[in-house]
Amino acid sequence: MNRNWQMKSRPNGLPTHDNFELAEASPVTLGEGQFLVKNLWLSVDPYMRGRMNDAKSYAEPYALGEAMTGGAVGVVEQSNNADYPVGAKVLHMGGWREACVFGGGLTPPAGMPPVKLPELGVPDQHWLSILGMPGGTAWFGLLKVAEAKEGETVFVSAAAGAVGSTIVQVAKAKGMKVIGSAGGKEKCDWVRELGADAVIDYKAGPVLPQLTDALKSIGENGIDVYFDNVGGEHLDAAFATAREWARFAICGMIDVYNDFKAQPMQYLPRIIACRISIKGFLYPDFMGQLPEFNADMAALIQSGKVVGRETVHDGIESAVDAFLGLFDGSNMGKMLVKL
């Protein structure tokens, strides 16, 4: 059996189970140069919500009635391709399904060819978290986009998520002060365990007063870098507390993914007075610098300065539940599906 998740209808607001259907794919016979990958781990990510709309964006919308795509790690189970022998571990975009066929002239899912995983002595699922797109997004956004430097003060929203938790750890490893925002005591406690100098609980009250108090508690009067995963109130609070020449790396705005509500920005004019630089970015922008990221992140992991944490759902049947959990904050670290 090779099942895959498909979109049955376009969501209006927060997706529901009625928008998805688990379908069974037809059996395949491998052609010349082709190989079959049995998936071990599937990734669900906030950006996928945008692909569920029939609208132009940086990624193609999911087609109704066709297998969805997403990050996955699998093992080659059958092969007519000497470059991908049976037993090889592969990172690819043929997620949301139990198995996927590559090679032999087939267009890979999402247009991204599969990559054989090097032996770095890390768990397979790390290639979907701290060594994969979330980890790379954090590393590139902090060090290349925001150009954060030792001694600076960094504010990161969604600090208990896959990207945010990596930001906290990388920033501390590079000698920065970090203020993280998370929702609820359990998540805030974990962000402190990761090394954050101060943590605010956005569910406990307005962000700006808490951020101002957090800055005072660590002996600082403003932030040098803001890493945005949320938008909305967090972004406005960052404008309010920014120092001159602050840099904002805009990675995500999960606060508006489902309803596209207006974003009131009381402190937006501070962009001018503080000469704030704001830059949006995507992980694929830095494909040419992946070797630098892989080497540095592997060293940080091996030294114990960066650790991965996952929230795992079991079985392909749970993929939609895992995805929806991203929007109610049920994940700590990376949300994954184990097959």
Tab-separated table of N, CA and C in Angstrom, residues 183-269:
chain	number	residue	atom	x	y	z
A	183	GLY	N	4.480	30.738	24.101
A	183	GLY	CA	3.147	30.753	24.678
A	183	GLY	C	2.953	29.691	25.735
A	184	GLY	N	2.818	30.105	26.978
A	184	GLY	CA	2.573	29.170	28.063
A	184	GLY	C	3.824	28.845	28.865
A	185	LYS	N	3.609	28.430	30.130
A	185	LYS	CA	4.721	28.197	31.050
A	185	LYS	C	5.657	27.097	30.569
A	186	GLU	N	5.110	25.990	30.089
A	186	GLU	CA	5.964	24.869	29.677
A	186	GLU	C	6.925	25.282	28.568
A	187	LYS	N	6.406	25.992	27.581
A	187	LYS	CA	7.268	26.420	26.477
A	187	LYS	C	8.284	27.464	26.947
A	188	CYS	N	7.841	28.387	27.777
A	188	CYS	CA	8.764	29.413	28.266
A	188	CYS	C	9.879	28.789	29.095
A	189	ASP	N	9.540	27.798	29.911
A	189	ASP	CA	10.565	27.115	30.705
A	189	ASP	C	11.586	26.428	29.797
A	190	TRP	N	11.092	25.822	28.713
A	190	TRP	CA	12.008	25.139	27.798
A	190	TRP	C	12.923	26.137	27.093
A	191	VAL	N	12.393	27.279	26.678
A	191	VAL	CA	13.221	28.290	26.017
A	191	VAL	C	14.321	28.773	26.967
A	192	ARG	N	14.004	28.891	28.260
A	192	ARG	CA	15.044	29.238	29.240
A	192	ARG	C	16.099	28.135	29.313
A	193	GLU	N	15.655	26.877	29.273
A	193	GLU	CA	16.600	25.759	29.305
A	193	GLU	C	17.544	25.802	28.109
A	194	LEU	N	17.057	26.306	26.983
A	194	LEU	CA	17.892	26.406	25.788
A	194	LEU	C	18.952	27.492	25.912
A	195	GLY	N	18.805	28.360	26.913
A	195	GLY	CA	19.822	29.374	27.156
A	195	GLY	C	19.385	30.799	26.990
A	196	ALA	N	18.106	31.037	26.675
A	196	ALA	CA	17.640	32.418	26.507
A	196	ALA	C	17.880	33.219	27.787
A	197	ASP	N	18.319	34.462	27.625
A	197	ASP	CA	18.591	35.328	28.772
A	197	ASP	C	17.311	35.820	29.430
A	198	ALA	N	16.251	35.937	28.653
A	198	ALA	CA	14.940	36.324	29.184
A	198	ALA	C	13.877	35.743	28.260
A	199	VAL	N	12.702	35.471	28.821
A	199	VAL	CA	11.603	34.883	28.053
A	199	VAL	C	10.318	35.607	28.415
A	200	ILE	N	9.499	35.893	27.410
A	200	ILE	CA	8.189	36.479	27.654
A	200	ILE	C	7.110	35.499	27.209
A	201	ASP	N	6.010	35.506	27.924
A	201	ASP	CA	4.874	34.642	27.618
A	201	ASP	C	3.792	35.495	26.965
A	202	TYR	N	3.669	35.395	25.655
A	202	TYR	CA	2.720	36.268	24.952
A	202	TYR	C	1.274	35.959	25.312
A	203	LYS	N	1.036	34.775	25.871
A	203	LYS	CA	-0.326	34.439	26.284
A	203	LYS	C	-0.696	35.078	27.628
A	204	ALA	N	0.320	35.594	28.337
A	204	ALA	CA	0.082	36.157	29.669
A	204	ALA	C	-0.256	37.638	29.638
A	205	GLY	N	-0.092	38.299	28.490
A	205	GLY	CA	-0.391	39.717	28.409
A	205	GLY	C	0.257	40.336	27.187
A	206	PRO	N	0.068	41.640	26.992
A	206	PRO	CA	0.637	42.321	25.824
A	206	PRO	C	2.147	42.109	25.715
A	207	VAL	N	2.641	42.053	24.491
A	207	VAL	CA	4.045	41.745	24.245
A	207	VAL	C	4.962	42.900	24.630
A	208	LEU	N	4.612	44.130	24.246
A	208	LEU	CA	5.533	45.249	24.422
A	208	LEU	C	5.935	45.495	25.877
A	209	PRO	N	5.015	45.568	26.840
A	209	PRO	CA	5.456	45.779	28.222
A	209	PRO	C	6.370	44.653	28.714
A	210	GLN	N	6.070	43.432	28.309
A	210	GLN	CA	6.908	42.310	28.722
A	210	GLN	C	8.298	42.397	28.084
A	211	LEU	N	8.353	42.805	26.819
A	211	LEU	CA	9.644	42.932	26.143
A	211	LEU	C	10.474	44.042	26.780
A	212	THR	N	9.823	45.144	27.116
A	212	THR	CA	10.527	46.250	27.773
A	212	THR	C	11.101	45.801	29.114
A	213	ASP	N	10.310	45.065	29.897
A	213	ASP	CA	10.786	44.562	31.185
A	213	ASP	C	11.923	43.551	30.999
A	214	ALA	N	11.802	42.709	29.962
A	214	ALA	CA	12.846	41.711	29.709
A	214	ALA	C	14.170	42.383	29.365
A	215	LEU	N	14.107	43.439	28.577
A	215	LEU	CA	15.327	44.173	28.247
A	215	LEU	C	15.970	44.755	29.499
A	216	LYS	N	15.172	45.345	30.363
A	216	LYS	CA	15.710	45.901	31.612
A	216	LYS	C	16.357	44.818	32.461
A	217	SER	N	15.733	43.631	32.470
A	217	SER	CA	16.232	42.543	33.327
A	217	SER	C	17.601	42.036	32.887
A	218	ILE	N	17.954	42.250	31.621
A	218	ILE	CA	19.271	41.803	31.149
A	218	ILE	C	20.211	42.989	30.914
A	219	GLY	N	19.806	44.150	31.403
A	219	GLY	CA	20.684	45.315	31.337
A	219	GLY	C	20.811	45.939	29.965
A	220	GLU	N	19.769	45.827	29.146
A	220	GLU	CA	19.787	46.392	27.791
A	220	GLU	C	18.631	47.364	27.619
A	221	ASN	N	18.813	48.326	26.690
A	221	ASN	CA	17.757	49.316	26.447
A	221	ASN	C	17.131	49.190	25.065
A	222	GLY	N	17.457	48.130	24.342
A	222	GLY	CA	16.872	47.931	23.025
A	222	GLY	C	17.401	46.677	22.375
A	223	ILE	N	16.829	46.337	21.227
A	223	ILE	CA	17.259	45.141	20.486
A	223	ILE	C	18.032	45.555	19.239
A	224	ASP	N	18.985	44.725	18.866
A	224	ASP	CA	19.755	44.937	17.647
A	224	ASP	C	19.204	44.124	16.483
A	225	VAL	N	18.614	42.980	16.818
A	225	VAL	CA	18.116	42.058	15.798
A	225	VAL	C	16.758	41.531	16.225
A	226	TYR	N	15.824	41.501	15.276
A	226	TYR	CA	14.547	40.821	15.507
A	226	TYR	C	14.383	39.750	14.451
A	227	PHE	N	14.111	38.519	14.891
A	227	PHE	CA	13.833	37.413	13.975
A	227	PHE	C	12.348	37.114	14.086
A	228	ASP	N	11.617	37.395	13.001
A	228	ASP	CA	10.160	37.336	13.042
A	228	ASP	C	9.613	36.040	12.469
A	229	ASN	N	8.885	35.299	13.297
A	229	ASN	CA	8.140	34.124	12.856
A	229	ASN	C	6.636	34.327	12.972
A	230	VAL	N	6.215	35.477	13.523
A	230	VAL	CA	4.817	35.647	13.917
A	230	VAL	C	4.133	36.840	13.262
A	231	GLY	N	4.804	37.998	13.226
A	231	GLY	CA	4.169	39.211	12.739
A	231	GLY	C	3.321	39.863	13.828
A	232	GLY	N	2.404	40.734	13.423
A	232	GLY	CA	1.435	41.318	14.333
A	232	GLY	C	2.040	42.061	15.506
A	233	GLU	N	1.546	41.771	16.690
A	233	GLU	CA	1.948	42.460	17.904
A	233	GLU	C	3.443	42.302	18.190
A	234	HIS	N	3.995	41.144	17.879
A	234	HIS	CA	5.432	40.926	18.098
A	234	HIS	C	6.264	41.861	17.228
A	235	LEU	N	5.878	41.992	15.977
A	235	LEU	CA	6.624	42.857	15.065
A	235	LEU	C	6.545	44.317	15.519
A	236	ASP	N	5.365	44.752	15.953
A	236	ASP	CA	5.223	46.129	16.410
A	236	ASP	C	6.056	46.377	17.670
A	237	ALA	N	6.082	45.412	18.579
A	237	ALA	CA	6.903	45.544	19.783
A	237	ALA	C	8.381	45.629	19.427
A	238	ALA	N	8.793	44.908	18.390
A	238	ALA	CA	10.185	44.984	17.947
A	238	ALA	C	10.501	46.371	17.394
A	239	PHE	N	9.573	46.950	16.618
A	239	PHE	CA	9.766	48.331	16.151
A	239	PHE	C	9.934	49.283	17.340
A	240	ALA	N	9.122	49.086	18.362
A	240	ALA	CA	9.116	49.996	19.507
A	240	ALA	C	10.417	49.951	20.294
A	241	THR	N	11.102	48.803	20.292
A	241	THR	CA	12.291	48.629	21.130
A	241	THR	C	13.584	48.560	20.327
A	242	ALA	N	13.495	48.808	19.034
A	242	ALA	CA	14.687	48.686	18.185
A	242	ALA	C	15.698	49.797	18.475
A	243	ARG	N	16.966	49.426	18.447
A	243	ARG	CA	18.044	50.405	18.507
A	243	ARG	C	18.297	50.951	17.109
A	244	GLU	N	19.105	51.988	17.039
A	244	GLU	CA	19.518	52.503	15.726
A	244	GLU	C	20.248	51.399	14.956
A	245	TRP	N	19.947	51.338	13.667
A	245	TRP	CA	20.558	50.391	12.739
A	245	TRP	C	20.187	48.942	13.057
A	246	ALA	N	19.059	48.728	13.717
A	246	ALA	CA	18.593	47.368	13.974
A	246	ALA	C	18.266	46.671	12.654
A	247	ARG	N	18.393	45.347	12.658
A	247	ARG	CA	18.096	44.552	11.458
A	247	ARG	C	17.007	43.530	11.782
A	248	PHE	N	15.989	43.496	10.933
A	248	PHE	CA	14.875	42.576	11.119
A	248	PHE	C	14.922	41.527	10.002
A	249	ALA	N	15.000	40.253	10.377
A	249	ALA	CA	14.909	39.146	9.422
A	249	ALA	C	13.491	38.592	9.490
A	250	ILE	N	12.755	38.718	8.399
A	250	ILE	CA	11.341	38.326	8.383
A	250	ILE	C	11.224	36.946	7.747
A	251	CYS	N	10.961	35.965	8.599
A	251	CYS	CA	10.913	34.568	8.163
A	251	CYS	C	9.481	34.087	7.977
A	252	GLY	N	8.594	34.469	8.904
A	252	GLY	CA	7.216	34.001	8.837
A	252	GLY	C	6.285	34.936	9.578
A	253	MET	N	4.991	34.820	9.280
A	253	MET	CA	3.965	35.616	9.960
A	253	MET	C	2.753	34.737	10.209
A	254	ILE	N	2.956	33.718	11.028
A	254	ILE	CA	1.911	32.721	11.246
A	254	ILE	C	0.652	33.331	11.850
A	255	ASP	N	0.780	34.514	12.441
A	255	ASP	CA	-0.370	35.182	13.046
A	255	ASP	C	-1.464	35.497	12.032
A	256	VAL	N	-1.122	35.561	10.748
A	256	VAL	CA	-2.117	35.962	9.753
A	256	VAL	C	-2.313	34.931	8.637
A	257	TYR	N	-1.715	33.761	8.754
A	257	TYR	CA	-1.779	32.799	7.661
A	257	TYR	C	-3.190	32.324	7.357
A	258	ASN	N	-4.052	32.291	8.358
A	258	ASN	CA	-5.392	31.739	8.153
A	258	ASN	C	-6.473	32.783	7.901
A	259	ASP	N	-6.246	34.041	8.338
A	259	ASP	CA	-7.326	35.022	8.175
A	259	ASP	C	-6.904	36.312	7.474
A	260	PHE	N	-5.607	36.490	7.231
A	260	PHE	CA	-5.104	37.678	6.518
A	260	PHE	C	-5.640	38.980	7.114
A	261	LYS	N	-5.743	38.998	8.437
A	261	LYS	CA	-6.261	40.192	9.091
A	261	LYS	C	-5.265	41.339	8.986
A	262	ALA	N	-5.766	42.561	9.111
A	262	ALA	CA	-4.907	43.745	9.043
A	262	ALA	C	-3.900	43.738	10.182
A	263	GLN	N	-2.730	44.313	9.919
A	263	GLN	CA	-1.647	44.350	10.891
A	263	GLN	C	-1.463	45.782	11.391
A	264	PRO	N	-2.059	46.155	12.512
A	264	PRO	CA	-1.865	47.525	13.019
A	264	PRO	C	-0.452	47.694	13.555
A	265	MET	N	0.227	48.718	13.094
A	265	MET	CA	1.619	48.962	13.471
A	265	MET	C	1.746	50.382	14.040
A	266	GLN	N	1.623	50.507	15.351
A	266	GLN	CA	1.703	51.810	15.987
A	266	GLN	C	3.107	52.403	15.894
A	267	TYR	N	4.120	51.541	15.911
A	267	TYR	CA	5.501	52.022	15.989
A	267	TYR	C	6.253	51.922	14.658
A	268	LEU	N	5.512	51.748	13.581
A	268	LEU	CA	6.124	51.643	12.256
A	268	LEU	C	7.015	52.831	11.905
A	269	PRO	N	6.650	54.068	12.282
A	269	PRO	CA	7.508	55.210	11.911
A	269	PRO	C	8.931	55.142	12.473
